[in-house]
XYZ file of C-alpha atoms in Angstrom:
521
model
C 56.235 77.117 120.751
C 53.028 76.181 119.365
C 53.158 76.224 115.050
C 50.605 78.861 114.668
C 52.922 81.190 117.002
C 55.343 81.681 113.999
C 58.530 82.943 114.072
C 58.214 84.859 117.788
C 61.448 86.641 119.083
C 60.854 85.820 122.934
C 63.856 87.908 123.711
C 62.129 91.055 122.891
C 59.454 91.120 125.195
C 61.577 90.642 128.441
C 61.338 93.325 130.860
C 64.690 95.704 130.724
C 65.772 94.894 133.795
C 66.074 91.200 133.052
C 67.973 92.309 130.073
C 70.441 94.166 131.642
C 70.677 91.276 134.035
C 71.678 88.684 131.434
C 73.869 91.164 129.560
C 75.594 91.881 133.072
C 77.381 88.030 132.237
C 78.434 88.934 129.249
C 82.571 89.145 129.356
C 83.592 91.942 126.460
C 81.297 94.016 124.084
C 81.841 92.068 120.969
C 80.195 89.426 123.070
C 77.361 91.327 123.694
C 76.839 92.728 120.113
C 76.436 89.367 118.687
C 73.368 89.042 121.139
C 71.791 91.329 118.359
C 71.651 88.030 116.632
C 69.032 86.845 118.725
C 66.807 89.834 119.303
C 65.607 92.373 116.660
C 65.261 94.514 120.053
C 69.155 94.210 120.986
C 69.954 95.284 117.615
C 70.589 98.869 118.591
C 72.519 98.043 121.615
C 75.943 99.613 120.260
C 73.817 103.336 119.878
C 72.255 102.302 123.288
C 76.018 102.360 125.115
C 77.317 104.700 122.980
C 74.859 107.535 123.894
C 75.233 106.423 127.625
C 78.581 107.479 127.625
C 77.182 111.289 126.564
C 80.444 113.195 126.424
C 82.656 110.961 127.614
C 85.978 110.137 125.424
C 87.016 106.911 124.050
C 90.986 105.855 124.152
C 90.395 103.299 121.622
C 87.179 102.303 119.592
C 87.248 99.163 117.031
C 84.203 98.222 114.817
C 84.073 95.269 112.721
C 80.983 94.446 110.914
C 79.950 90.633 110.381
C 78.100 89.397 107.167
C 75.276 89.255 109.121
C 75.130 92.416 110.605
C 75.887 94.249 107.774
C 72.617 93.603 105.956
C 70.692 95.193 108.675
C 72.871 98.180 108.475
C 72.445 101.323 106.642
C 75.079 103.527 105.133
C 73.830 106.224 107.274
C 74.062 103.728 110.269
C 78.277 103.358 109.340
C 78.824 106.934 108.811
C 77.184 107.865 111.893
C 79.389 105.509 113.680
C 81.891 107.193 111.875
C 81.151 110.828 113.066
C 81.317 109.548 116.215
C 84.355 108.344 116.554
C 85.849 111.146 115.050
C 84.281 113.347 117.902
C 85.028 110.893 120.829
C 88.005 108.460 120.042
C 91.463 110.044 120.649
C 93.927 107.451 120.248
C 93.134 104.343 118.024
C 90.279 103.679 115.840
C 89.120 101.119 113.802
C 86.312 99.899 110.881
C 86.218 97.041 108.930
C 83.533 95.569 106.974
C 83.434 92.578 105.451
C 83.439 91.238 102.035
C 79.499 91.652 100.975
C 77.818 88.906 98.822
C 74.130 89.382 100.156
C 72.066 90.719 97.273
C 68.871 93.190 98.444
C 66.005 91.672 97.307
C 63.411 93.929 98.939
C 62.846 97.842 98.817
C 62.507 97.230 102.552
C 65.648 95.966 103.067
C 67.742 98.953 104.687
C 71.167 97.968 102.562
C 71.085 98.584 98.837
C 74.040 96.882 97.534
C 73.237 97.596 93.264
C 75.582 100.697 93.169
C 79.163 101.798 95.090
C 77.947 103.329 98.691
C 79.816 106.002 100.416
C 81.531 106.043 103.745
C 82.459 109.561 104.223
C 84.718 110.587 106.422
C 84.554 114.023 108.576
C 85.745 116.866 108.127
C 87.331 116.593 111.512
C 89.190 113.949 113.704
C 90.671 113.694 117.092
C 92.880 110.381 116.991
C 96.334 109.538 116.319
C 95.217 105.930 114.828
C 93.002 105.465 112.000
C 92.301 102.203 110.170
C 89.579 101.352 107.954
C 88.963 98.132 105.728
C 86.363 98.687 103.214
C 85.529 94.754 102.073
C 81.737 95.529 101.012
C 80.700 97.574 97.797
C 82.119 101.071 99.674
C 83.883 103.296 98.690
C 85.672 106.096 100.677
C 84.718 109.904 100.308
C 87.274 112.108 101.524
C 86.519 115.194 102.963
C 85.701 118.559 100.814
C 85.883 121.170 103.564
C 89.032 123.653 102.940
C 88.902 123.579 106.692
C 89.426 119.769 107.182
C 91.719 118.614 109.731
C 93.269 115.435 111.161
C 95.566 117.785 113.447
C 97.070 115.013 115.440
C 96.565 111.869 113.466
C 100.120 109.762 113.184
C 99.348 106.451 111.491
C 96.612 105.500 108.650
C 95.846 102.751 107.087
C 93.447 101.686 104.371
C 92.821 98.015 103.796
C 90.805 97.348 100.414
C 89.467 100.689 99.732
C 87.757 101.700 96.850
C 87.687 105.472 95.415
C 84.960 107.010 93.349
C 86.168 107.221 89.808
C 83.991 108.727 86.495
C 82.142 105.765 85.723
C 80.606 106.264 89.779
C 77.494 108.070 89.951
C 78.976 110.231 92.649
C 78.473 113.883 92.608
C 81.067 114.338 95.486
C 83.861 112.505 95.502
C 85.940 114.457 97.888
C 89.451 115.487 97.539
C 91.964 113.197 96.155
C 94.020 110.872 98.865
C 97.142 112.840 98.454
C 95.566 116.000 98.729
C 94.009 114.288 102.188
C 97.374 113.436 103.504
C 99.548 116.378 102.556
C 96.778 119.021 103.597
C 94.530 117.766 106.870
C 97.606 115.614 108.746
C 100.235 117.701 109.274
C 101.425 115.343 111.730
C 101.338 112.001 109.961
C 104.432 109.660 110.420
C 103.208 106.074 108.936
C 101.077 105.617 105.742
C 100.017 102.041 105.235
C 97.667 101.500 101.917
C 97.261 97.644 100.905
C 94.519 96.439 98.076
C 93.374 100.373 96.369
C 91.075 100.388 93.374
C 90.225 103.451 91.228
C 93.200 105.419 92.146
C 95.146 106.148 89.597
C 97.469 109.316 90.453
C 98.914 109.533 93.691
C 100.471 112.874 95.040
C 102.045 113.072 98.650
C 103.686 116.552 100.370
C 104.876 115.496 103.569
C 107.391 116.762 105.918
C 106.629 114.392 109.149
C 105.714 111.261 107.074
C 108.542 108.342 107.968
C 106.984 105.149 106.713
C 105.516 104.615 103.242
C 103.791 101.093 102.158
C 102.075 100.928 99.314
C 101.255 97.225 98.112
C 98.776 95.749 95.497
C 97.545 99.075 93.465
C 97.369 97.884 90.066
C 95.511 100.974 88.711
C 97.887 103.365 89.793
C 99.981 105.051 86.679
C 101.780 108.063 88.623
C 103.250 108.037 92.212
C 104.696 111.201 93.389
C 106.267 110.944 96.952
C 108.444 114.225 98.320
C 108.828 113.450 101.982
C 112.003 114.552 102.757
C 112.077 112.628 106.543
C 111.021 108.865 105.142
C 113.158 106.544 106.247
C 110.798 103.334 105.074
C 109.798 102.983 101.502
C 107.717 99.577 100.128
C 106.185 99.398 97.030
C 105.008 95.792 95.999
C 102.589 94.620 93.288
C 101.807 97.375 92.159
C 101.354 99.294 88.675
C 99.501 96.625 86.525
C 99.160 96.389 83.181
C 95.457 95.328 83.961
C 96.025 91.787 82.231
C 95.871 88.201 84.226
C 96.495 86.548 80.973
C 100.284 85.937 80.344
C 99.930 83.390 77.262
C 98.320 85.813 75.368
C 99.813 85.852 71.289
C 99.528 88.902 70.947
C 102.266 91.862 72.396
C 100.545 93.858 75.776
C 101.131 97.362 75.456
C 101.574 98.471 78.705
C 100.952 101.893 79.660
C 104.015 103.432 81.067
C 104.182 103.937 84.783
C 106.308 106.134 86.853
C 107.440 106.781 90.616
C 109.198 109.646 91.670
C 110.102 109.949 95.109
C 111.892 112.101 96.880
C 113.506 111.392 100.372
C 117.306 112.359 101.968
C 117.004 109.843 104.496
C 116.005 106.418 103.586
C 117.467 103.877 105.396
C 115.087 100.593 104.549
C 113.548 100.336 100.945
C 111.684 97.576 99.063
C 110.392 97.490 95.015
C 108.539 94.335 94.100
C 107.038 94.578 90.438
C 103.978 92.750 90.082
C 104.388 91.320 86.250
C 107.643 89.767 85.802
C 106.865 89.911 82.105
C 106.074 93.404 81.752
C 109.265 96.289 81.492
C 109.611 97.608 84.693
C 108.117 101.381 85.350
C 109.868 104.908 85.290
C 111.899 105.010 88.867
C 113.175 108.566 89.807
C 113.733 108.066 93.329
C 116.897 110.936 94.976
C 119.663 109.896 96.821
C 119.303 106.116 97.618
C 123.033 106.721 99.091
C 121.634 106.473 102.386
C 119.994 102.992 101.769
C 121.394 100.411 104.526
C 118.504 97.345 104.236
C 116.690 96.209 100.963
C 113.739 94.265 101.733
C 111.194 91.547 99.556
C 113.448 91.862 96.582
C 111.567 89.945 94.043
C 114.938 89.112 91.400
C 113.935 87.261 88.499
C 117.536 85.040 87.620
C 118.049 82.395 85.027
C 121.864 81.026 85.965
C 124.138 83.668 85.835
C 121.390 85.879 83.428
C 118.635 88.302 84.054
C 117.010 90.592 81.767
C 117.723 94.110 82.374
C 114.520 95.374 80.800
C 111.459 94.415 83.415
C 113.993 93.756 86.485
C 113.245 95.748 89.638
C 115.385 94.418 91.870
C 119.174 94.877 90.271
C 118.036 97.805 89.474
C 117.633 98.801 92.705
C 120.745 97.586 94.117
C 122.899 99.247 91.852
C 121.546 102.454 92.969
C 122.241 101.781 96.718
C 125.939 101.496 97.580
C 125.671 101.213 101.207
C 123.401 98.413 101.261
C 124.295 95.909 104.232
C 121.676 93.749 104.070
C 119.261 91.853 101.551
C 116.033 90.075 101.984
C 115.499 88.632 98.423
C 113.538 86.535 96.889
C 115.025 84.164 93.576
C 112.808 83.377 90.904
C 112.790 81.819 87.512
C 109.910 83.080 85.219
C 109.592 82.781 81.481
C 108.560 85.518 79.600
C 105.340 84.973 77.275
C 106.920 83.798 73.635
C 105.686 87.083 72.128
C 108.150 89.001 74.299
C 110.662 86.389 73.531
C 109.870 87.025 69.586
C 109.699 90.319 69.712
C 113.224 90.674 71.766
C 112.777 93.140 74.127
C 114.877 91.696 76.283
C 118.205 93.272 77.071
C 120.066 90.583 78.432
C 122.578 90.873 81.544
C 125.277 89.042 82.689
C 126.104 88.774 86.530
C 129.177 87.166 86.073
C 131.109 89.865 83.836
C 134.162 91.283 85.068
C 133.183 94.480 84.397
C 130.029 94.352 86.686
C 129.997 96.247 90.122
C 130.273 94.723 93.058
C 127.295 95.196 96.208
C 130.418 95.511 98.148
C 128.587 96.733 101.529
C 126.134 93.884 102.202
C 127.104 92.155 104.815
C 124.065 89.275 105.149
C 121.819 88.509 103.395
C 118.539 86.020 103.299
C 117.414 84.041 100.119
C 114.341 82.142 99.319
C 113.414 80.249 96.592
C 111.120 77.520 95.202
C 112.565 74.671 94.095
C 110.144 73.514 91.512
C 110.725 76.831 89.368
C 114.172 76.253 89.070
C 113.988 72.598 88.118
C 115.084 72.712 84.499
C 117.674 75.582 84.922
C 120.246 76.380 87.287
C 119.470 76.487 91.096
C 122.763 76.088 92.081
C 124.667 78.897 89.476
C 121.875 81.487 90.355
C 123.082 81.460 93.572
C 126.583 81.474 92.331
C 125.990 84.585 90.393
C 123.912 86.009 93.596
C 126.636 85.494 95.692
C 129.393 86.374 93.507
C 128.672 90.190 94.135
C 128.557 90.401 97.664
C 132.531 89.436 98.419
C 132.049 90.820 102.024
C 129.104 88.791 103.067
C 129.254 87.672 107.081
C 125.977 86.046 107.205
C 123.960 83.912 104.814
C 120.462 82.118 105.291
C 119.021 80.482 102.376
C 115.593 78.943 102.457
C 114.805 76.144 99.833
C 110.628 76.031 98.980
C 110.487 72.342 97.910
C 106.589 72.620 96.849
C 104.473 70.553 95.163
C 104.094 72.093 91.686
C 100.499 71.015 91.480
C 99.231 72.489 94.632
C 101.396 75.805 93.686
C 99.915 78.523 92.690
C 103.103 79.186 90.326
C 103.128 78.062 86.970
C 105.000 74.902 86.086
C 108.855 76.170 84.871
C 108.190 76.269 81.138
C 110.996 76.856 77.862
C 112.167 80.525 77.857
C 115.458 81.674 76.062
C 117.393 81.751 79.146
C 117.762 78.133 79.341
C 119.015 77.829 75.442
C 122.354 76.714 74.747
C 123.357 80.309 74.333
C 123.092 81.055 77.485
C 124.336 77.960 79.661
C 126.080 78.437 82.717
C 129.921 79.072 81.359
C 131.351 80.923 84.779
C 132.923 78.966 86.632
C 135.508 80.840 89.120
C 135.659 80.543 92.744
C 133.658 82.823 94.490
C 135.697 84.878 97.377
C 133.572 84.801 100.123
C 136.679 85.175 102.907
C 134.382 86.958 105.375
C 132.063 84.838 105.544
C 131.031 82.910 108.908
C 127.310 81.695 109.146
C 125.506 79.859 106.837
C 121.643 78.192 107.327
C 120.139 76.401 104.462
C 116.621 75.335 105.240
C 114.510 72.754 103.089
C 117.910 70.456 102.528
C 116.770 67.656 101.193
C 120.221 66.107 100.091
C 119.405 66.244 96.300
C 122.866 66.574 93.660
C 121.872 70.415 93.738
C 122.267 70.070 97.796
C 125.208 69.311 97.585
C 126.722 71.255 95.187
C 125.332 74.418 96.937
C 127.270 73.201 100.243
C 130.437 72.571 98.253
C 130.418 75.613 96.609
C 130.137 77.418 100.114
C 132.812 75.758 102.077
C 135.052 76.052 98.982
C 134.583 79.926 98.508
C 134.808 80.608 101.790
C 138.629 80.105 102.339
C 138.179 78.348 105.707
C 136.385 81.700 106.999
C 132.775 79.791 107.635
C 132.419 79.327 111.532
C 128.986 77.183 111.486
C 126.794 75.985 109.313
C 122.889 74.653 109.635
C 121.337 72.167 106.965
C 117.596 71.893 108.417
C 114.941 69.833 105.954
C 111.259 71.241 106.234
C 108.059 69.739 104.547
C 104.807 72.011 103.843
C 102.891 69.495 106.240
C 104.645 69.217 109.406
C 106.909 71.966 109.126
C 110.053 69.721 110.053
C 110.949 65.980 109.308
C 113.356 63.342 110.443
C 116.625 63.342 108.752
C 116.299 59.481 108.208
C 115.935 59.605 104.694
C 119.529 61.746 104.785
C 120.821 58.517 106.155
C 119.581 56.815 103.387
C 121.757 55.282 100.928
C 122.186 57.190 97.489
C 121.211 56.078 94.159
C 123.927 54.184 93.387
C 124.034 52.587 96.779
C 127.847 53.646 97.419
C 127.357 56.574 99.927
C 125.067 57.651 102.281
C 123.748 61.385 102.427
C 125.650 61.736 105.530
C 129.120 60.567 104.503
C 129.033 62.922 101.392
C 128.838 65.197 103.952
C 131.836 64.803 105.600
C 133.883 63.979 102.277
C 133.283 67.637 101.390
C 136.474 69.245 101.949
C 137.492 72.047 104.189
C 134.903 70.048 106.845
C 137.715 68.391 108.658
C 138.186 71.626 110.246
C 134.822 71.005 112.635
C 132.507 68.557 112.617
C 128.881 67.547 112.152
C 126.391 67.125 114.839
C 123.059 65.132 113.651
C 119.983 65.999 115.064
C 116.201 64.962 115.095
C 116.067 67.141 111.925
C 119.190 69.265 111.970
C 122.808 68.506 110.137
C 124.949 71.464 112.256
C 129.047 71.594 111.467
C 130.613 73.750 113.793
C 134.590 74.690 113.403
């Protein structure tokens, strides 16, 4: 093109039916909507086949905005994408948009991105799916109409979604997303929320709804779930106390939080807190009796110690008798020194006598990261873990060996746990007669190794049928068991023959593998 020609979209002055032509190669629509790339002509192509189809209904209908794209699109543009879906799609649909950071320079430009924007959705839907992901500055209006209905909707999910609180110029804001959900689906069965801001107070009346997830809403203060057919519950990272700064002198006040749920058939349930140094919220949740699975139990242990007061997770497994099997995760965080000062700890003891047994799980999978746990006790965590479930059958335990300075966890500082005080002073045999498999991944044949696999096949009274020792890396995923080969720091023993001087193993024997140690009986 000749200089003085400028910036001259070719494209556009094609005849149509050379367009159509080249557009006939074109494999799937996505492919053909990033054309609108290359031609401010094409960029109405969607509206173009979407108002071909007239009357016609969609099965399925998924939107997802690029960067790009987004600029040249109007809120008026998404919520008339939105009405139509709601009129034509009857199974599945979809919107996402992505994360914004394109700043409108120009009163010409057709996206103003200086205040929230609404997408608003209808008053009335056809489809059984709906999922929307609201990355940009939206935020969701829910429908006002008394008359609103989502008569055979099933499944929602919202994906970073942003509601209009006070400080949003916003004169309607729609109902509330519990007043949504128990009023206009009367058929849902799965609610899926993940990243909510400015929703404080959640309400839900439900007698369909089965699944409940609810994960990473710091600013809610109240849930209030009566659903008396859920039979999945998750609620992780949730309920902040709004602070990211956990070395702060001075006592946080946090502002107490409470979930009530009510439910006569949950079967699978799982409570993460989000701030291991904050007390834990009010939980009123009815008849956990029914509870077989626990899972992403976030357990916060230091040896045979945890502290009563901001633990989740024992909490929850006290309240579930029937419990047969565990997904939990092992930690060791510190609490801030002001806590420690101000001791509001209540300090419990895993080991006592007197404490209940989880006498219905029958397996259960652990993972840890090694680096936390590097100044306390890996090994008589575990012991204490384990020590409850006398009826275990199966056992997987997964060993994070990362790199503490490409974690994003803190290096494992002082906290009172690890005083004197409160050493590791239990040390009976653990009765684990039913048990038969064991797999410990990231095995790297450290002291703490082999301690772990000692105190296995000794509490297991000769019940233990196989047992896996598989060494991982972050890198590669798995790596030759060479160095297991190698000799030990004294030079005496290999990795290997420690192995098989571990008693009880002369029942079966090992089998050594590219990066496997298996003992079979």
């Amino acid at each position: 093109m000749a200089a003085s020609a400028g910036d001259v979209d070719r494209i556009s002055a094609l005849p149509d039916d050379l367009l159509h032509l080249i557009l006939g190669f074109v494999r799937d629509a996505k492919s053909v909507v990033r054309t609108a790339t290359l031609s401010r002509r094409w960029r109405r192509f969607v509206d173009w086949v979407l108002a071909q189809r007239g009357d016609a209904d969609l099965e399925s209908l998924s939107i997802s905005f690029s960067r790009s794209s987004l600029v040249y699109t109007s809120q008026e543009k998404v919520n008339g994408l939105l009405r139509y879906a709601m009129q034509r799609v009857v199974k599945s649909f979809r919107l996402a948009l992505p994360v914004l950071r394109v700043r409108a320079t120009s009163s010409s430009s057709p996206l103003r991105v200086d205040g929230p924007l609404a997408v608003v959705l209808p008053d009335h839907g056809r489809m059984t799916s709906i999922s929307l992901s609201l990355k940009a500055r939206y935020r969701i209006q829910l429908p006002v109409s008394a008359s609103a209905m989502y008569e055979a909707l099933t499944e929602l999910k919202l994906t970073n979604v942003s509601f209009f609180g006070d400080e949003d110029d916003c004169s309607a804001a729609g109902r509330t997303l519990g007043d949504f959900v128990s009023s206009c689906c009367p058929r849902l069965r799965k609610l899926d929320l993940l990243l909510l801001k400015g929703l404080a107070q959640l309400a839900i009346r439900s007698e369909t709804l089965e699944t409940f997830k609810l994960r990473s809403a710091e600013d809610l203060r109240v849930l209030d779930v009566a659903a008396p057919n859920l039979g999945v519950l998750e609620l992780h990272d949730c309920f902040g106390d709004g602070s990211d700064d956990v070395d702060n002198d001075e006592h946080v006040t946090v502002a107490r939080t409470r979930i009530i749920v009510s439910s006569s058939r949950l079967q699978e349930i799982g409570i993460r807190h989000l701030y291991w140094w904050c007390r834990r919220p009010d939980l009123e949740i009815q008849d956990l009796t029914s509870v077989c699975r626990i899972s992403s139990l976030r357990v916060n242990m230091h040896g045979q110690y945890y502290d009563r007061a901001t633990d989740v997770g024992f909490w929850l497994l006290e309240k579930c008798p029937s419990v047969e099997h565990l997904d939990v995760e092992l930690e060791h965080q510190p609490s801030p020194s002001s806590v420690i000062e101000g001791h509001h700890h209540v300090i419990a003891d895993l080991t006592l006598e007197d404490a209940a047994p989880f006498a219905s799980v029958r397996s259960m999978d652990i993972t840890m990261s090694a680096h936390q746990f590097q100044d306390c006790q890996l090994v008589s965590s575990i012991f204490a873990l384990l020590l409850k479930c006398p009826r275990l059958r199966s056992l997987s335990i997964r060993i994070v060996d990362e790199d503490a300075a490409t974690s994003w966890m803190p290096m494992p500082r002082k906290c009172f746990f690890c005083d004197d005080q409160y050493a590791w002073t239990d040390h009976r045999a653990i009765s684990l007669e039913s048990l038969e498999d064991v797999r410990l991944i990231g095995f790297g044949g450290a002291d703490e190794d082999m301690d772990l696999v000692r105190l296995l096949f000794s509490s297991s009274k000769n019940s233990i049928k196989s047992m896996t020792l598989e060494e991982i890396t972050k890198t590669s995923g798995t790596v030759s068991l060479k160095r297991m080969t190698a000799e030990d720091d004294d030079g005496t023993e290999t990795i290997d023959q420690k192995l098989m001087n571990i008693p009880a193993v002369d029942r079966g024997r090992w089998h050594f593998g590219d990066a496997i140690y298996t003992w079979t009986c």
